[in-house]
Coordinates of C-alpha atoms in Angstrom, one line a residue:
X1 CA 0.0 0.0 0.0
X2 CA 1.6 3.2 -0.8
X3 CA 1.7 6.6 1.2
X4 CA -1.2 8.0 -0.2
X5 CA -3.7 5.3 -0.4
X6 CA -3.1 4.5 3.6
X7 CA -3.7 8.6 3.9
X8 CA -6.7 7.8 2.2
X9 CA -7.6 5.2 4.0
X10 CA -7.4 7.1 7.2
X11 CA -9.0 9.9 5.9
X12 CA -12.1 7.8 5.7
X13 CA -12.2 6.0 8.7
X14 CA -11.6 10.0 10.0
X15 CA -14.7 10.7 8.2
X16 CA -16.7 7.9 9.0
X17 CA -16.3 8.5 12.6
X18 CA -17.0 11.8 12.5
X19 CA -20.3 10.9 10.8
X20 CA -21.3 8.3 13.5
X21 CA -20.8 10.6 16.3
X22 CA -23.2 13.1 14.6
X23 CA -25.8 10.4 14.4
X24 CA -25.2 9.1 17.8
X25 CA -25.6 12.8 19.7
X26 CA -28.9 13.4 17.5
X27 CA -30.3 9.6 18.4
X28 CA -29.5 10.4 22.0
X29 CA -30.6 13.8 22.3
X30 CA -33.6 14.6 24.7
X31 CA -36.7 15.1 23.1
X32 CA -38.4 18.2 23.6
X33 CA -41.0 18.6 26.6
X34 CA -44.4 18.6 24.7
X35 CA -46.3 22.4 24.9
X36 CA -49.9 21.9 26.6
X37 CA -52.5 21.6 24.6
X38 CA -54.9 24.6 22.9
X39 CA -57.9 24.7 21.0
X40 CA -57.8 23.6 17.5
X41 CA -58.3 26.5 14.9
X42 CA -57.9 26.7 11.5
X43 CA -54.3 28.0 9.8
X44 CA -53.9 31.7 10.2
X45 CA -56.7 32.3 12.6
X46 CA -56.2 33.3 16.3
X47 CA -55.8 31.0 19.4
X48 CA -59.0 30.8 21.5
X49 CA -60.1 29.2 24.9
X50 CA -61.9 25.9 25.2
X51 CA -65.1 26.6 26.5
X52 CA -66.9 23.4 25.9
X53 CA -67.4 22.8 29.7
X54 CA -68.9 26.1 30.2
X55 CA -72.6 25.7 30.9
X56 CA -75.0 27.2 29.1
X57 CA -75.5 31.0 30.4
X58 CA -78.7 30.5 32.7
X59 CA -82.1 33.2 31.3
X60 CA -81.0 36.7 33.3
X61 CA -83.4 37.7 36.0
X62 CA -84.6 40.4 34.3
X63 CA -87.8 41.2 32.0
X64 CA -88.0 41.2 28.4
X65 CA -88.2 44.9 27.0
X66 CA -90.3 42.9 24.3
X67 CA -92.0 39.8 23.8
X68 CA -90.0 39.3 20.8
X69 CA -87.9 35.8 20.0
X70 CA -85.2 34.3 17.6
X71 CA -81.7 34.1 17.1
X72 CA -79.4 36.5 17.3
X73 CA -75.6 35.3 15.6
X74 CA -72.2 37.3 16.9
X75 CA -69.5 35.7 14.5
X76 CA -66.1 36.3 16.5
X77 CA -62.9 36.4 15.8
X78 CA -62.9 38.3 12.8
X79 CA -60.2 39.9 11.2
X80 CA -57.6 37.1 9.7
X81 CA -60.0 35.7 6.8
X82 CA -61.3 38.0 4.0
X83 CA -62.8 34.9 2.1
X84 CA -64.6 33.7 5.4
X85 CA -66.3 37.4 6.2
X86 CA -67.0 37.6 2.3
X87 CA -68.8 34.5 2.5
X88 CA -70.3 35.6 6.1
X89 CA -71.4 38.4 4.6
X90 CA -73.2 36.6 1.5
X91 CA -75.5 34.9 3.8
X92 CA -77.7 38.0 4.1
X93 CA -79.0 37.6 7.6
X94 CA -78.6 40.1 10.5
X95 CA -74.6 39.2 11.7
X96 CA -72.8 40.8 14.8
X97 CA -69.0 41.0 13.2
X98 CA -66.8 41.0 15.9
X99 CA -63.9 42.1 15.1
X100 CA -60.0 41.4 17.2
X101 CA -58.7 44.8 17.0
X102 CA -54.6 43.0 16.8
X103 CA -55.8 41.1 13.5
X104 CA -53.9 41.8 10.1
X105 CA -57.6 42.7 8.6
X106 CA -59.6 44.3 11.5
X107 CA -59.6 47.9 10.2
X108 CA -60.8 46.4 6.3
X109 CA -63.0 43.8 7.9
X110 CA -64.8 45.9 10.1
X111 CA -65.6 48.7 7.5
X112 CA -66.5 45.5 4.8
X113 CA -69.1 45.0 7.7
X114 CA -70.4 48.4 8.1
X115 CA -71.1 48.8 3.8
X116 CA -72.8 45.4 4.3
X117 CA -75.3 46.7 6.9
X118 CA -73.9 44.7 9.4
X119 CA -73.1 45.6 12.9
X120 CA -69.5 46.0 14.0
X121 CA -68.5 45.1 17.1
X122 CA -64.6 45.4 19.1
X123 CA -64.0 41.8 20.2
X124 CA -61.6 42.8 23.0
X125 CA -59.1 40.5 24.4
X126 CA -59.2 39.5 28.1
X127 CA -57.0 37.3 30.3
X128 CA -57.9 34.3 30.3
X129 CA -57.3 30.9 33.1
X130 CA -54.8 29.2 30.4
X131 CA -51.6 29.5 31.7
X132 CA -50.1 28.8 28.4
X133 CA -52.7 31.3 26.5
X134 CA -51.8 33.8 29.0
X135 CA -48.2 33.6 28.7
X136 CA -48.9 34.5 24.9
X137 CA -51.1 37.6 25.6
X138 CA -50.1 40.5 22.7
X139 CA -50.7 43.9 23.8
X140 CA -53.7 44.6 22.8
X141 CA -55.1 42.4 25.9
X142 CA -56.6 43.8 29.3
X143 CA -54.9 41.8 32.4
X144 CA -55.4 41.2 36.0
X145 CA -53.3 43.9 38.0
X146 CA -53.9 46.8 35.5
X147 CA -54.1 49.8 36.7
X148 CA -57.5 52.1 35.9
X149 CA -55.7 54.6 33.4
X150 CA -53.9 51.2 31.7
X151 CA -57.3 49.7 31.2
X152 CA -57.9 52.9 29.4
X153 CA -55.1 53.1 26.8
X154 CA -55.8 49.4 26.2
X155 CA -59.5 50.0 25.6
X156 CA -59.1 52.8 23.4
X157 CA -56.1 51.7 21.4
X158 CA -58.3 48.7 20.2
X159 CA -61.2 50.4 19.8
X160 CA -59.7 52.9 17.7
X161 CA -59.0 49.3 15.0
X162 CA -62.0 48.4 14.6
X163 CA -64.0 50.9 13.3
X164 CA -67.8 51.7 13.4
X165 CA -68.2 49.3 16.4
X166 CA -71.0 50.0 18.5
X167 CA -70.6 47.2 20.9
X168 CA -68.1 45.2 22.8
X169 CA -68.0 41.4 23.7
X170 CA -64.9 39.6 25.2
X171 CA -62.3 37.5 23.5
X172 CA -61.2 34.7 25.8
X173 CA -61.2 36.6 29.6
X174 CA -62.0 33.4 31.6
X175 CA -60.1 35.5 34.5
X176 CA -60.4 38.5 33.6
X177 CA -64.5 38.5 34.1
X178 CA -64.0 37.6 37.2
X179 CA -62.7 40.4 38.4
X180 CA -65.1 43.2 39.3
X181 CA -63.4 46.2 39.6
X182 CA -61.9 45.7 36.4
X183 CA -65.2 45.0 34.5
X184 CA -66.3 48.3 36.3
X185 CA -63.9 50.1 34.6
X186 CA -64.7 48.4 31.2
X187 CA -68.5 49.4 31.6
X188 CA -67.3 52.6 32.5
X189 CA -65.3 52.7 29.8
X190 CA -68.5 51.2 27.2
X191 CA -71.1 53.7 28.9
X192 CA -68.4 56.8 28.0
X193 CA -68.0 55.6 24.1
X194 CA -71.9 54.7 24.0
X195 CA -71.2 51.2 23.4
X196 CA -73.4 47.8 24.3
X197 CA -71.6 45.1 26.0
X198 CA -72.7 41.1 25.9
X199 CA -71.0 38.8 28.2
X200 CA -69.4 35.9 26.2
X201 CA -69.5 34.2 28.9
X202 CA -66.5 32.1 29.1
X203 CA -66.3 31.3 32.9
X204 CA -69.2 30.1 34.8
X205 CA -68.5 32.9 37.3
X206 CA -68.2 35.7 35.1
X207 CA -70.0 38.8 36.4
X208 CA -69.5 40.8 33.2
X209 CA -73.1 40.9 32.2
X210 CA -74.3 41.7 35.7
X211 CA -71.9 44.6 36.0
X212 CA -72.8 46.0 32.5
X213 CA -76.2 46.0 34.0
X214 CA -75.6 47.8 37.0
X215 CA -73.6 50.4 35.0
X216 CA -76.5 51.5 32.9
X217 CA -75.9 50.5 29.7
X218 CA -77.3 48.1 27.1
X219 CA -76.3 44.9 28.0
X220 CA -76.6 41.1 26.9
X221 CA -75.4 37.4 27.8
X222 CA -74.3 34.5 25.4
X223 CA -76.6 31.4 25.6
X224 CA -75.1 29.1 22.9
X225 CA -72.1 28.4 21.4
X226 CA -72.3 26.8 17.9
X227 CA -68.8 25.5 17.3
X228 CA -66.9 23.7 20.3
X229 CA -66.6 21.1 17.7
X230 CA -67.0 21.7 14.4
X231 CA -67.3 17.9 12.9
X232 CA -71.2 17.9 11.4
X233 CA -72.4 15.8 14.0
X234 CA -71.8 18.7 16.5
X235 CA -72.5 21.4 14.8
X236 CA -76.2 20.2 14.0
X237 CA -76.4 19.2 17.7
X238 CA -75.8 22.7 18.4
X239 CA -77.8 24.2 15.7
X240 CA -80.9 22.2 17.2
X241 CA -80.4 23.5 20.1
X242 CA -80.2 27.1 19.1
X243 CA -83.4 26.7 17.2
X244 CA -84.9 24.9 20.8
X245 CA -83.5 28.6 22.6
X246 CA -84.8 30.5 19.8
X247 CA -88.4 29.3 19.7
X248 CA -88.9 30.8 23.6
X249 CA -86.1 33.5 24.0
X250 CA -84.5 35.6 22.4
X251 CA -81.1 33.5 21.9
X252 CA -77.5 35.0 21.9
X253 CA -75.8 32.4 19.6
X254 CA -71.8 32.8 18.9
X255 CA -69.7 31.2 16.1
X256 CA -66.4 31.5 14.5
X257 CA -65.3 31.6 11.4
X258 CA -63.8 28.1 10.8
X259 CA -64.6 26.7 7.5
X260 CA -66.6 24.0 8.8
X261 CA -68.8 26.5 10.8
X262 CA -69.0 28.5 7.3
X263 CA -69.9 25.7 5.1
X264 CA -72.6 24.6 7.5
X265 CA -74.1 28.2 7.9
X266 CA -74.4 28.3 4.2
X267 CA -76.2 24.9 4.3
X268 CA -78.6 25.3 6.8
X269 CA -79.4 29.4 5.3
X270 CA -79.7 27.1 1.9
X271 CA -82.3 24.7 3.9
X272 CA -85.3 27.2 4.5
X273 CA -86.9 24.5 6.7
X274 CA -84.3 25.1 9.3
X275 CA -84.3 28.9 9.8
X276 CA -85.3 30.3 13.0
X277 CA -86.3 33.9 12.7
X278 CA -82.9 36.1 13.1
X279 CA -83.0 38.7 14.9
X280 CA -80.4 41.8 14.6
X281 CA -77.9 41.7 17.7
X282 CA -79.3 45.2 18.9
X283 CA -83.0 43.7 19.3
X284 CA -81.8 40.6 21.5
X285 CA -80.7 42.6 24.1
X286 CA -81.5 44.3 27.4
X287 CA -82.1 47.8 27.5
X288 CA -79.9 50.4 29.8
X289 CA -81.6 50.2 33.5

């Protein structure tokens, strides 16, 4: 063997052994720690809580202005899909658009509601009990230990995205409406900037709706969600029972624009023998006391 075939030789076995170490630290390396787990949403769109163990929001104590009943539909989280709020928006029934003011479309999607004849509302993000979802709070939520004059900017800064909103209702804030002084100072806040507020009602002990009430102002509770689940199974489960709410109340229902939830909207709009009788948001809910 001559001088340069046995440097050859041991510039492969060099190489090789290089090589297996590589594999060897990558086969041995720790695996990662996996994250907890969060809702399901569809690409692009915004995180949300999982409220499928909330209850449904029990009738408020309090008497209808009218004897008037039917469905009244908030579609939230609005403000990452143009194709979802055009097809939304093609449905032609009375829609509440609310709109997350820290969304790449809020501004365009909340002024596509307005020319629609839709009413715009600022879906405003609250703290929520996820420890996980709350470590990833952007700015644009309202937190536990805010001072009153933070609350303020907050507030104001995303109301000023979403245009021509006339109401408010909250985006997660299964902590957050819990905490009464600081819903005090979001009423406050509503009654000052003449807007409604409805109570999403994401915690089973969330006083939002009872302190809107006792602020004065036009007020108003979730009683369904449509789309825990959106496999079709679920979603006509739901859907029954929102016609069920709507035949004797005047039912809050709230959806979100996943594709499933759009197509079936489409489908039951399509099916005339499923309609209940829609009501615009404004009508389904409780006058200022």
């Amino acid at each position: 063997m001559t001088e340069r075939q046995r440097g050859a030789r041991w510039l492969a076995l060099l190489l090789g052994g290089v090589v297996a170490l590589v594999v060897l630290l990558i086969l041995v390396q720790p695996r990662p720690a996996p994250k907890p787990k969060v809702a399901a949403i569809p690409p692009n769109a915004p995180v949300f809580e999982d409220f499928s163990q909330v209850p449904t929001a029990p009738t408020p104590p309090v008497p209808a202005p009218s004897p008037t009943t039917g469905l009244a539909l908030i579609v939230d989280d609005i403000g990452y899909d143009r194709r979802a709020l055009e097809r939304l928006l093609a449905l032609h029934i009375p829609l509440a658009i609310s709109v997350l003011p820290d969304a790449p479309l809020a501004g365009e999607s909340a002024r596509r509601a307005h020319r629609a004849g839709q009413l715009v509302m600022l879906h405003l993000p609250m703290q929520p009990d996820n420890p996980y979802l709350a470590a990833h709070m952007s700015p644009a939520f309202l937190r536990v230990g805010m001072a009153r004059e933070e609350v303020r900017k907050v507030f104001e800064q995303d109301l000023a995205r979403v245009p021509f909103a006339v109401g408010v209702n909250n985006h997660m804030g299964s902590r957050l409406t819990r905490e009464r002084p600081l819903m005090q100072w979001v009423m406050e806040l509503c009654r000052e900037h003449g807007l409604f507020f409805v109570d999403s009602r994401t915690h089973k002990d969330s006083v939002a709706a009872q302190v809107a009430r006792e602020a004065g102002i036009v007020w108003g509770s979730r009683r369904l969600f449509l789309d825990h689940r959106t496999d079709p199974d679920s979603l006509r489960r739901a859907w029954q029972r929102a016609l069920a709410c709507a035949e004797h109340a005047r039912c809050i229902l709230i959806a979100h624009p996943h594709p499933e939830t759009v197509r079936f909207l489409e489908t039951v709009v399509q099916a005339s023998s499923q309609l209940p009788t829609f009501l615009s948001l404004d009508r389904a809910l409780h006058p200022a006391s």
